[in-house]
């Protein structure tokens, strides 16, 4: 399963870099304007639908991962929480799967 673990690691890296490039563009143009950033998540129906989908998915993932990690006695599983809040599901999910393959 080393190939699968490597895949999860690569996806965690990609899942960090791509969103932060886009977030970086926003903050470079708008400054560190968090209220505007949050407002733009729901600027129209398409953005709002996508944002709601991801936010709901991450809540479900965090609940499932917490239960799953406790059942499996996984070390360092809690890293998914800072990953979720600093990047998002694109890092938290592959990171969790990477840690789960240890």
mmCIF file of N, CA, C and O in Angstrom:
data_model
loop_
_atom_site.group_PDB
_atom_site.id
_atom_site.type_symbol
_atom_site.label_atom_id
_atom_site.label_comp_id
_atom_site.label_asym_id
_atom_site.label_seq_id
_atom_site.Cartn_x
_atom_site.Cartn_y
_atom_site.Cartn_z
ATOM 1 N N UNK A 1 0.805 -1.204 0.000
ATOM 2 C CA UNK A 1 0.000 0.000 0.000
ATOM 3 C C UNK A 1 0.846 1.266 0.000
ATOM 4 O O UNK A 1 0.331 2.339 0.217
ATOM 5 N N UNK A 2 2.134 1.116 -0.243
ATOM 6 C CA UNK A 2 2.985 2.300 -0.258
ATOM 7 C C UNK A 2 2.588 3.252 -1.375
ATOM 8 O O UNK A 2 2.695 4.462 -1.211
ATOM 9 N N UNK A 3 2.123 2.728 -2.501
ATOM 10 C CA UNK A 3 1.703 3.577 -3.604
ATOM 11 C C UNK A 3 0.504 4.436 -3.234
ATOM 12 O O UNK A 3 0.437 5.611 -3.570
ATOM 13 N N UNK A 4 -0.437 3.844 -2.508
ATOM 14 C CA UNK A 4 -1.624 4.573 -2.081
ATOM 15 C C UNK A 4 -1.255 5.641 -1.060
ATOM 16 O O UNK A 4 -1.746 6.769 -1.122
ATOM 17 N N UNK A 5 -0.360 5.313 -0.146
ATOM 18 C CA UNK A 5 0.082 6.285 0.864
ATOM 19 C C UNK A 5 0.791 7.465 0.196
ATOM 20 O O UNK A 5 0.577 8.619 0.565
ATOM 21 N N UNK A 6 1.613 7.179 -0.798
ATOM 22 C CA UNK A 6 2.296 8.236 -1.544
ATOM 23 C C UNK A 6 1.283 9.112 -2.279
ATOM 24 O O UNK A 6 1.407 10.334 -2.293
ATOM 25 N N UNK A 7 0.270 8.491 -2.863
ATOM 26 C CA UNK A 7 -0.796 9.245 -3.535
ATOM 27 C C UNK A 7 -1.463 10.217 -2.567
ATOM 28 O O UNK A 7 -1.681 11.385 -2.890
ATOM 29 N N UNK A 8 -1.815 9.739 -1.362
ATOM 30 C CA UNK A 8 -2.445 10.605 -0.365
ATOM 31 C C UNK A 8 -1.525 11.758 0.027
ATOM 32 O O UNK A 8 -1.981 12.897 0.187
ATOM 33 N N UNK A 9 -0.240 11.486 0.162
ATOM 34 C CA UNK A 9 0.713 12.533 0.509
ATOM 35 C C UNK A 9 0.798 13.587 -0.591
ATOM 36 O O UNK A 9 0.755 14.791 -0.320
ATOM 37 N N UNK A 10 0.897 13.139 -1.828
ATOM 38 C CA UNK A 10 0.954 14.078 -2.963
ATOM 39 C C UNK A 10 -0.324 14.909 -3.034
ATOM 40 O O UNK A 10 -0.283 16.130 -3.236
ATOM 41 N N UNK A 11 -1.465 14.267 -2.832
ATOM 42 C CA UNK A 11 -2.734 14.999 -2.885
ATOM 43 C C UNK A 11 -2.861 15.989 -1.723
ATOM 44 O O UNK A 11 -3.453 17.060 -1.883
ATOM 45 N N UNK A 12 -2.304 15.650 -0.562
ATOM 46 C CA UNK A 12 -2.312 16.594 0.560
ATOM 47 C C UNK A 12 -1.480 17.825 0.213
ATOM 48 O O UNK A 12 -1.866 18.962 0.521
ATOM 49 N N UNK A 13 -0.363 17.616 -0.465
ATOM 50 C CA UNK A 13 0.485 18.738 -0.882
ATOM 51 C C UNK A 13 -0.238 19.584 -1.929
ATOM 52 O O UNK A 13 -0.319 20.812 -1.808
ATOM 53 N N UNK A 14 -0.792 18.929 -2.942
ATOM 54 C CA UNK A 14 -1.549 19.649 -3.977
ATOM 55 C C UNK A 14 -2.753 20.354 -3.345
ATOM 56 O O UNK A 14 -3.053 21.505 -3.673
ATOM 57 N N UNK A 15 -3.422 19.668 -2.415
ATOM 58 C CA UNK A 15 -4.586 20.223 -1.746
ATOM 59 C C UNK A 15 -4.261 21.387 -0.828
ATOM 60 O O UNK A 15 -5.156 22.102 -0.392
ATOM 61 N N UNK A 16 -2.995 21.581 -0.521
ATOM 62 C CA UNK A 16 -2.551 22.747 0.240
ATOM 63 C C UNK A 16 -2.150 23.876 -0.697
ATOM 64 O O UNK A 16 -2.569 25.020 -0.533
ATOM 65 N N UNK A 17 -1.351 23.548 -1.700
ATOM 66 C CA UNK A 17 -0.778 24.568 -2.584
ATOM 67 C C UNK A 17 -1.842 25.253 -3.434
ATOM 68 O O UNK A 17 -1.875 26.487 -3.515
ATOM 69 N N UNK A 18 -2.714 24.490 -4.063
ATOM 70 C CA UNK A 18 -3.693 25.078 -4.984
ATOM 71 C C UNK A 18 -4.640 26.051 -4.271
ATOM 72 O O UNK A 18 -4.777 27.203 -4.707
ATOM 73 N N UNK A 19 -5.285 25.652 -3.166
ATOM 74 C CA UNK A 19 -6.151 26.630 -2.496
ATOM 75 C C UNK A 19 -5.389 27.853 -2.003
ATOM 76 O O UNK A 19 -5.882 28.979 -2.112
ATOM 77 N N UNK A 20 -4.191 27.653 -1.476
ATOM 78 C CA UNK A 20 -3.465 28.811 -0.943
ATOM 79 C C UNK A 20 -2.959 29.740 -2.035
ATOM 80 O O UNK A 20 -2.799 30.934 -1.795
ATOM 81 N N UNK A 21 -2.728 29.214 -3.230
ATOM 82 C CA UNK A 21 -2.409 30.115 -4.349
ATOM 83 C C UNK A 21 -3.603 31.026 -4.634
ATOM 84 O O UNK A 21 -3.450 32.229 -4.833
ATOM 85 N N UNK A 22 -4.785 30.429 -4.639
ATOM 86 C CA UNK A 22 -5.997 31.205 -4.899
ATOM 87 C C UNK A 22 -6.319 32.141 -3.735
ATOM 88 O O UNK A 22 -6.671 33.303 -3.948
ATOM 89 N N UNK A 23 -6.190 31.647 -2.513
ATOM 90 C CA UNK A 23 -6.400 32.519 -1.349
ATOM 91 C C UNK A 23 -5.380 33.654 -1.366
ATOM 92 O O UNK A 23 -5.710 34.805 -1.063
ATOM 93 N N UNK A 24 -4.157 33.337 -1.731
ATOM 94 C CA UNK A 24 -3.099 34.343 -1.787
ATOM 95 C C UNK A 24 -3.414 35.449 -2.778
ATOM 96 O O UNK A 24 -3.162 36.629 -2.504
ATOM 97 N N UNK A 25 -3.968 35.078 -3.932
ATOM 98 C CA UNK A 25 -4.374 36.078 -4.916
ATOM 99 C C UNK A 25 -5.421 37.018 -4.323
ATOM 100 O O UNK A 25 -5.347 38.231 -4.491
ATOM 101 N N UNK A 26 -6.400 36.436 -3.645
ATOM 102 C CA UNK A 26 -7.454 37.254 -3.044
ATOM 103 C C UNK A 26 -6.866 38.221 -2.028
ATOM 104 O O UNK A 26 -7.145 39.421 -2.057
ATOM 105 N N UNK A 27 -6.049 37.707 -1.108
ATOM 106 C CA UNK A 27 -5.501 38.552 -0.047
ATOM 107 C C UNK A 27 -4.496 39.560 -0.576
ATOM 108 O O UNK A 27 -4.366 40.656 -0.025
ATOM 109 N N UNK A 28 -3.812 39.231 -1.670
ATOM 110 C CA UNK A 28 -2.894 40.197 -2.284
ATOM 111 C C UNK A 28 -3.676 41.380 -2.865
ATOM 112 O O UNK A 28 -3.217 42.520 -2.813
ATOM 113 N N UNK A 29 -4.859 41.114 -3.424
ATOM 114 C CA UNK A 29 -5.683 42.164 -4.007
ATOM 115 C C UNK A 29 -6.492 42.937 -2.954
ATOM 116 O O UNK A 29 -6.648 44.152 -3.054
ATOM 117 N N UNK A 30 -6.991 42.223 -1.951
ATOM 118 C CA UNK A 30 -7.942 42.817 -1.002
ATOM 119 C C UNK A 30 -7.354 43.092 0.374
ATOM 120 O O UNK A 30 -8.024 43.690 1.209
ATOM 121 N N UNK A 31 -6.136 42.653 0.602
ATOM 122 C CA UNK A 31 -5.583 42.749 1.945
ATOM 123 C C UNK A 31 -6.190 41.664 2.827
ATOM 124 O O UNK A 31 -6.980 40.844 2.373
ATOM 125 N N UNK A 32 -5.843 41.680 4.079
ATOM 126 C CA UNK A 32 -6.328 40.653 5.003
ATOM 127 C C UNK A 32 -7.729 41.019 5.484
ATOM 128 O O UNK A 32 -7.976 41.295 6.654
ATOM 129 N N UNK A 33 -8.652 41.016 4.539
ATOM 130 C CA UNK A 33 -10.035 41.405 4.800
ATOM 131 C C UNK A 33 -10.881 40.131 4.934
ATOM 132 O O UNK A 33 -11.506 39.672 3.978
ATOM 133 N N UNK A 34 -10.907 39.576 6.146
ATOM 134 C CA UNK A 34 -11.620 38.318 6.385
ATOM 135 C C UNK A 34 -13.126 38.454 6.159
ATOM 136 O O UNK A 34 -13.730 37.574 5.535
ATOM 137 N N UNK A 35 -13.778 39.524 6.633
ATOM 138 C CA UNK A 35 -15.219 39.648 6.355
ATOM 139 C C UNK A 35 -15.526 39.634 4.850
ATOM 140 O O UNK A 35 -16.484 38.993 4.415
ATOM 141 N N UNK A 36 -14.724 40.310 4.046
ATOM 142 C CA UNK A 36 -14.938 40.302 2.601
ATOM 143 C C UNK A 36 -14.697 38.911 2.024
ATOM 144 O O UNK A 36 -15.419 38.460 1.140
ATOM 145 N N UNK A 37 -13.683 38.238 2.532
ATOM 146 C CA UNK A 37 -13.388 36.862 2.096
ATOM 147 C C UNK A 37 -14.599 35.963 2.345
ATOM 148 O O UNK A 37 -15.045 35.246 1.446
ATOM 149 N N UNK A 38 -15.149 36.023 3.555
ATOM 150 C CA UNK A 38 -16.310 35.196 3.892
ATOM 151 C C UNK A 38 -17.540 35.589 3.073
ATOM 152 O O UNK A 38 -18.300 34.729 2.632
ATOM 153 N N UNK A 39 -17.712 36.871 2.851
ATOM 154 C CA UNK A 39 -18.827 37.350 2.031
ATOM 155 C C UNK A 39 -18.715 36.801 0.610
ATOM 156 O O UNK A 39 -19.721 36.406 0.005
ATOM 157 N N UNK A 40 -17.503 36.762 0.077
ATOM 158 C CA UNK A 40 -17.294 36.280 -1.287
ATOM 159 C C UNK A 40 -17.522 34.782 -1.441
ATOM 160 O O UNK A 40 -17.727 34.304 -2.559
ATOM 161 N N UNK A 41 -17.494 34.054 -0.349
ATOM 162 C CA UNK A 41 -17.804 32.629 -0.427
ATOM 163 C C UNK A 41 -19.242 32.401 -0.884
ATOM 164 O O UNK A 41 -19.565 31.363 -1.449
ATOM 165 N N UNK A 42 -20.104 33.407 -0.618
ATOM 166 C CA UNK A 42 -21.525 33.291 -0.951
ATOM 167 C C UNK A 42 -21.986 34.430 -1.849
ATOM 168 O O UNK A 42 -23.125 34.854 -1.790
ATOM 169 N N UNK A 43 -21.087 34.905 -2.720
ATOM 170 C CA UNK A 43 -21.361 36.082 -3.544
ATOM 171 C C UNK A 43 -22.489 35.838 -4.565
ATOM 172 O O UNK A 43 -23.177 36.763 -4.968
ATOM 173 N N UNK A 44 -22.671 34.603 -4.977
ATOM 174 C CA UNK A 44 -23.763 34.267 -5.895
ATOM 175 C C UNK A 44 -24.181 32.818 -5.652
ATOM 176 O O UNK A 44 -23.586 32.131 -4.813
ATOM 177 N N UNK A 45 -25.172 32.374 -6.380
ATOM 178 C CA UNK A 45 -25.687 31.021 -6.170
ATOM 179 C C UNK A 45 -24.658 29.929 -6.408
ATOM 180 O O UNK A 45 -24.606 28.947 -5.661
ATOM 181 N N UNK A 46 -23.845 30.093 -7.434
ATOM 182 C CA UNK A 46 -22.833 29.071 -7.738
ATOM 183 C C UNK A 46 -21.793 28.988 -6.622
ATOM 184 O O UNK A 46 -21.465 27.904 -6.128
ATOM 185 N N UNK A 47 -21.266 30.137 -6.231
ATOM 186 C CA UNK A 47 -20.255 30.165 -5.174
ATOM 187 C C UNK A 47 -20.870 29.701 -3.851
ATOM 188 O O UNK A 47 -20.243 28.934 -3.106
ATOM 189 N N UNK A 48 -22.081 30.152 -3.560
ATOM 190 C CA UNK A 48 -22.749 29.768 -2.324
ATOM 191 C C UNK A 48 -23.038 28.282 -2.256
ATOM 192 O O UNK A 48 -22.835 27.648 -1.218
ATOM 193 N N UNK A 49 -23.501 27.717 -3.350
ATOM 194 C CA UNK A 49 -23.776 26.285 -3.392
ATOM 195 C C UNK A 49 -22.519 25.464 -3.198
ATOM 196 O O UNK A 49 -22.498 24.487 -2.446
ATOM 197 N N UNK A 50 -21.444 25.871 -3.875
ATOM 198 C CA UNK A 50 -20.175 25.160 -3.744
ATOM 199 C C UNK A 50 -19.630 25.303 -2.327
ATOM 200 O O UNK A 50 -19.183 24.331 -1.724
ATOM 201 N N UNK A 51 -19.688 26.515 -1.778
ATOM 202 C CA UNK A 51 -19.188 26.752 -0.419
ATOM 203 C C UNK A 51 -19.981 25.950 0.603
ATOM 204 O O UNK A 51 -19.408 25.338 1.510
ATOM 205 N N UNK A 52 -21.305 25.958 0.479
ATOM 206 C CA UNK A 52 -22.151 25.194 1.404
ATOM 207 C C UNK A 52 -21.844 23.701 1.299
ATOM 208 O O UNK A 52 -21.749 23.011 2.320
ATOM 209 N N UNK A 53 -21.669 23.203 0.093
ATOM 210 C CA UNK A 53 -21.346 21.798 -0.123
ATOM 211 C C UNK A 53 -20.060 21.422 0.607
ATOM 212 O O UNK A 53 -20.003 20.417 1.315
ATOM 213 N N UNK A 54 -19.029 22.228 0.445
ATOM 214 C CA UNK A 54 -17.738 21.937 1.068
ATOM 215 C C UNK A 54 -17.825 22.067 2.587
ATOM 216 O O UNK A 54 -17.279 21.229 3.321
ATOM 217 N N UNK A 55 -18.509 23.091 3.076
ATOM 218 C CA UNK A 55 -18.621 23.282 4.524
ATOM 219 C C UNK A 55 -19.396 22.141 5.188
ATOM 220 O O UNK A 55 -19.001 21.646 6.248
ATOM 221 N N UNK A 56 -20.467 21.702 4.580
ATOM 222 C CA UNK A 56 -21.225 20.569 5.112
ATOM 223 C C UNK A 56 -20.377 19.301 5.058
ATOM 224 O O UNK A 56 -20.329 18.528 6.024
ATOM 225 N N UNK A 57 -19.682 19.106 3.953
ATOM 226 C CA UNK A 57 -18.833 17.917 3.801
ATOM 227 C C UNK A 57 -17.730 17.873 4.843
ATOM 228 O O UNK A 57 -17.407 16.804 5.374
ATOM 229 N N UNK A 58 -17.149 19.002 5.149
ATOM 230 C CA UNK A 58 -16.053 19.000 6.120
ATOM 231 C C UNK A 58 -16.558 18.708 7.527
ATOM 232 O O UNK A 58 -15.887 18.022 8.303
ATOM 233 N N UNK A 59 -17.760 19.168 7.863
ATOM 234 C CA UNK A 59 -18.326 18.841 9.174
ATOM 235 C C UNK A 59 -18.552 17.336 9.280
ATOM 236 O O UNK A 59 -18.174 16.703 10.273
ATOM 237 N N UNK A 60 -19.141 16.736 8.245
ATOM 238 C CA UNK A 60 -19.383 15.291 8.233
ATOM 239 C C UNK A 60 -18.052 14.544 8.301
ATOM 240 O O UNK A 60 -17.904 13.581 9.070
ATOM 241 N N UNK A 61 -17.064 14.982 7.535
ATOM 242 C CA UNK A 61 -15.754 14.334 7.548
ATOM 243 C C UNK A 61 -15.119 14.394 8.934
ATOM 244 O O UNK A 61 -14.589 13.393 9.428
ATOM 245 N N UNK A 62 -15.155 15.560 9.586
ATOM 246 C CA UNK A 62 -14.526 15.705 10.901
ATOM 247 C C UNK A 62 -15.189 14.807 11.947
ATOM 248 O O UNK A 62 -14.499 14.199 12.776
ATOM 249 N N UNK A 63 -16.503 14.700 11.894
ATOM 250 C CA UNK A 63 -17.202 13.810 12.830
ATOM 251 C C UNK A 63 -16.820 12.363 12.552
ATOM 252 O O UNK A 63 -16.454 11.608 13.459
ATOM 253 N N UNK A 64 -16.891 11.947 11.289
ATOM 254 C CA UNK A 64 -16.540 10.572 10.933
ATOM 255 C C UNK A 64 -15.091 10.259 11.286
ATOM 256 O O UNK A 64 -14.795 9.210 11.876
ATOM 257 N N UNK A 65 -14.175 11.149 10.944
ATOM 258 C CA UNK A 65 -12.753 10.906 11.186
ATOM 259 C C UNK A 65 -12.454 10.801 12.676
ATOM 260 O O UNK A 65 -11.627 9.986 13.093
ATOM 261 N N UNK A 66 -13.121 11.610 13.486
ATOM 262 C CA UNK A 66 -12.912 11.545 14.934
ATOM 263 C C UNK A 66 -13.312 10.174 15.471
ATOM 264 O O UNK A 66 -12.557 9.541 16.220
ATOM 265 N N UNK A 67 -14.468 9.691 15.072
ATOM 266 C CA UNK A 67 -14.939 8.370 15.510
ATOM 267 C C UNK A 67 -14.032 7.277 14.961
ATOM 268 O O UNK A 67 -13.608 6.368 15.689
ATOM 269 N N UNK A 68 -13.704 7.350 13.685
ATOM 270 C CA UNK A 68 -12.862 6.344 13.048
ATOM 271 C C UNK A 68 -11.474 6.284 13.690
ATOM 272 O O UNK A 68 -10.959 5.196 13.964
ATOM 273 N N UNK A 69 -10.886 7.437 13.943
ATOM 274 C CA UNK A 69 -9.542 7.482 14.531
ATOM 275 C C UNK A 69 -9.539 6.896 15.940
ATOM 276 O O UNK A 69 -8.587 6.200 16.323
ATOM 277 N N UNK A 70 -10.587 7.159 16.700
ATOM 278 C CA UNK A 70 -10.663 6.607 18.047
ATOM 279 C C UNK A 70 -10.817 5.087 18.016
ATOM 280 O O UNK A 70 -10.205 4.380 18.808
ATOM 281 N N UNK A 71 -11.601 4.581 17.074
ATOM 282 C CA UNK A 71 -11.763 3.133 16.927
ATOM 283 C C UNK A 71 -10.439 2.461 16.567
ATOM 284 O O UNK A 71 -10.136 1.376 17.033
ATOM 285 N N UNK A 72 -9.661 3.122 15.717
ATOM 286 C CA UNK A 72 -8.414 2.552 15.224
ATOM 287 C C UNK A 72 -7.215 2.882 16.109
ATOM 288 O O UNK A 72 -6.138 2.377 15.879
ATOM 289 N N UNK A 73 -7.404 3.766 17.088
ATOM 290 C CA UNK A 73 -6.301 4.172 17.954
ATOM 291 C C UNK A 73 -5.194 4.877 17.190
ATOM 292 O O UNK A 73 -4.008 4.647 17.436
ATOM 293 N N UNK A 74 -5.583 5.735 16.267
ATOM 294 C CA UNK A 74 -4.609 6.414 15.397
ATOM 295 C C UNK A 74 -3.894 7.541 16.129
ATOM 296 O O UNK A 74 -4.535 8.379 16.748
ATOM 297 N N UNK A 75 -2.556 7.564 16.028
ATOM 298 C CA UNK A 75 -1.830 8.722 16.566
ATOM 299 C C UNK A 75 -1.884 9.885 15.569
ATOM 300 O O UNK A 75 -2.044 9.677 14.369
ATOM 301 N N UNK A 76 -1.788 11.079 16.050
ATOM 302 C CA UNK A 76 -1.699 12.309 15.243
ATOM 303 C C UNK A 76 -2.912 12.584 14.352
ATOM 304 O O UNK A 76 -2.874 13.471 13.504
ATOM 305 N N UNK A 77 -4.009 11.867 14.532
ATOM 306 C CA UNK A 77 -5.194 12.093 13.704
ATOM 307 C C UNK A 77 -5.739 13.498 13.879
ATOM 308 O O UNK A 77 -6.349 14.047 12.971
ATOM 309 N N UNK A 78 -5.529 14.075 15.054
ATOM 310 C CA UNK A 78 -6.043 15.406 15.377
ATOM 311 C C UNK A 78 -5.472 16.492 14.468
ATOM 312 O O UNK A 78 -6.000 17.599 14.418
ATOM 313 N N UNK A 79 -4.416 16.194 13.723
ATOM 314 C CA UNK A 79 -3.844 17.170 12.781
ATOM 315 C C UNK A 79 -4.843 17.602 11.712
ATOM 316 O O UNK A 79 -4.667 18.645 11.087
ATOM 317 N N UNK A 80 -5.889 16.816 11.528
ATOM 318 C CA UNK A 80 -6.890 17.192 10.524
ATOM 319 C C UNK A 80 -7.650 18.451 10.917
ATOM 320 O O UNK A 80 -8.150 19.153 10.041
ATOM 321 N N UNK A 81 -7.725 18.758 12.215
ATOM 322 C CA UNK A 81 -8.446 19.962 12.627
ATOM 323 C C UNK A 81 -7.714 21.230 12.210
ATOM 324 O O UNK A 81 -8.309 22.077 11.538
ATOM 325 N N UNK A 82 -6.429 21.406 12.545
ATOM 326 C CA UNK A 82 -5.755 22.602 12.028
ATOM 327 C C UNK A 82 -5.667 22.605 10.504
ATOM 328 O O UNK A 82 -5.744 23.662 9.877
ATOM 329 N N UNK A 83 -5.548 21.421 9.891
ATOM 330 C CA UNK A 83 -5.522 21.348 8.426
ATOM 331 C C UNK A 83 -6.834 21.853 7.840
ATOM 332 O O UNK A 83 -6.853 22.581 6.855
ATOM 333 N N UNK A 84 -7.945 21.492 8.486
ATOM 334 C CA UNK A 84 -9.269 21.921 8.025
ATOM 335 C C UNK A 84 -9.449 23.417 8.124
ATOM 336 O O UNK A 84 -9.996 24.054 7.228
ATOM 337 N N UNK A 85 -8.987 23.983 9.240
ATOM 338 C CA UNK A 85 -9.229 25.406 9.488
ATOM 339 C C UNK A 85 -8.223 26.315 8.785
ATOM 340 O O UNK A 85 -8.531 27.479 8.542
ATOM 341 N N UNK A 86 -7.048 25.809 8.442
ATOM 342 C CA UNK A 86 -6.049 26.653 7.780
ATOM 343 C C UNK A 86 -6.048 26.494 6.264
ATOM 344 O O UNK A 86 -5.622 27.405 5.565
ATOM 345 N N UNK A 87 -6.494 25.341 5.777
ATOM 346 C CA UNK A 87 -6.564 25.116 4.330
ATOM 347 C C UNK A 87 -7.970 24.688 3.953
ATOM 348 O O UNK A 87 -8.679 25.386 3.265
ATOM 349 N N UNK A 88 -8.379 23.521 4.388
ATOM 350 C CA UNK A 88 -9.713 23.029 4.076
ATOM 351 C C UNK A 88 -9.729 21.528 3.882
ATOM 352 O O UNK A 88 -8.765 20.816 4.182
ATOM 353 N N UNK A 89 -10.825 21.055 3.348
ATOM 354 C CA UNK A 89 -11.020 19.626 3.119
ATOM 355 C C UNK A 89 -9.990 19.071 2.138
ATOM 356 O O UNK A 89 -9.619 17.906 2.227
ATOM 357 N N UNK A 90 -9.506 19.895 1.225
ATOM 358 C CA UNK A 90 -8.535 19.434 0.226
ATOM 359 C C UNK A 90 -7.207 19.013 0.855
ATOM 360 O O UNK A 90 -6.455 18.259 0.256
ATOM 361 N N UNK A 91 -6.912 19.474 2.048
ATOM 362 C CA UNK A 91 -5.749 19.003 2.810
ATOM 363 C C UNK A 91 -6.173 17.994 3.865
ATOM 364 O O UNK A 91 -5.540 16.950 4.013
ATOM 365 N N UNK A 92 -7.233 18.282 4.595
ATOM 366 C CA UNK A 92 -7.614 17.443 5.730
ATOM 367 C C UNK A 92 -7.934 16.004 5.324
ATOM 368 O O UNK A 92 -7.490 15.058 5.990
ATOM 369 N N UNK A 93 -8.668 15.819 4.241
ATOM 370 C CA UNK A 93 -9.060 14.469 3.828
ATOM 371 C C UNK A 93 -7.857 13.632 3.389
ATOM 372 O O UNK A 93 -7.654 12.534 3.922
ATOM 373 N N UNK A 94 -7.024 14.090 2.454
ATOM 374 C CA UNK A 94 -5.880 13.247 2.093
ATOM 375 C C UNK A 94 -4.885 13.083 3.246
ATOM 376 O O UNK A 94 -4.245 12.033 3.369
ATOM 377 N N UNK A 95 -4.759 14.084 4.112
ATOM 378 C CA UNK A 95 -3.884 13.946 5.280
ATOM 379 C C UNK A 95 -4.390 12.838 6.191
ATOM 380 O O UNK A 95 -3.618 11.988 6.653
ATOM 381 N N UNK A 96 -5.686 12.817 6.446
ATOM 382 C CA UNK A 96 -6.252 11.776 7.296
ATOM 383 C C UNK A 96 -6.031 10.400 6.668
ATOM 384 O O UNK A 96 -5.626 9.447 7.360
ATOM 385 N N UNK A 97 -6.293 10.279 5.380
ATOM 386 C CA UNK A 97 -6.106 8.984 4.713
ATOM 387 C C UNK A 97 -4.641 8.560 4.728
ATOM 388 O O UNK A 97 -4.323 7.391 4.885
ATOM 389 N N UNK A 98 -3.742 9.530 4.589
ATOM 390 C CA UNK A 98 -2.293 9.258 4.693
ATOM 391 C C UNK A 98 -1.966 8.712 6.080
ATOM 392 O O UNK A 98 -1.269 7.696 6.215
ATOM 393 N N UNK A 99 -2.458 9.374 7.114
ATOM 394 C CA UNK A 99 -2.186 8.943 8.488
ATOM 395 C C UNK A 99 -2.838 7.591 8.778
ATOM 396 O O UNK A 99 -2.284 6.777 9.525
ATOM 397 N N UNK A 100 -3.962 7.344 8.180
ATOM 398 C CA UNK A 100 -4.696 6.088 8.391
ATOM 399 C C UNK A 100 -3.956 4.890 7.806
ATOM 400 O O UNK A 100 -4.116 3.764 8.254
ATOM 401 N N UNK A 101 -3.124 5.134 6.806
ATOM 402 C CA UNK A 101 -2.381 4.050 6.143
ATOM 403 C C UNK A 101 -1.106 3.658 6.881
ATOM 404 O O UNK A 101 -0.425 2.742 6.462
ATOM 405 N N UNK A 102 -0.764 4.374 7.976
ATOM 406 C CA UNK A 102 0.465 4.057 8.709
ATOM 407 C C UNK A 102 0.426 2.654 9.274
ATOM 408 O O UNK A 102 -0.560 2.136 9.673
#
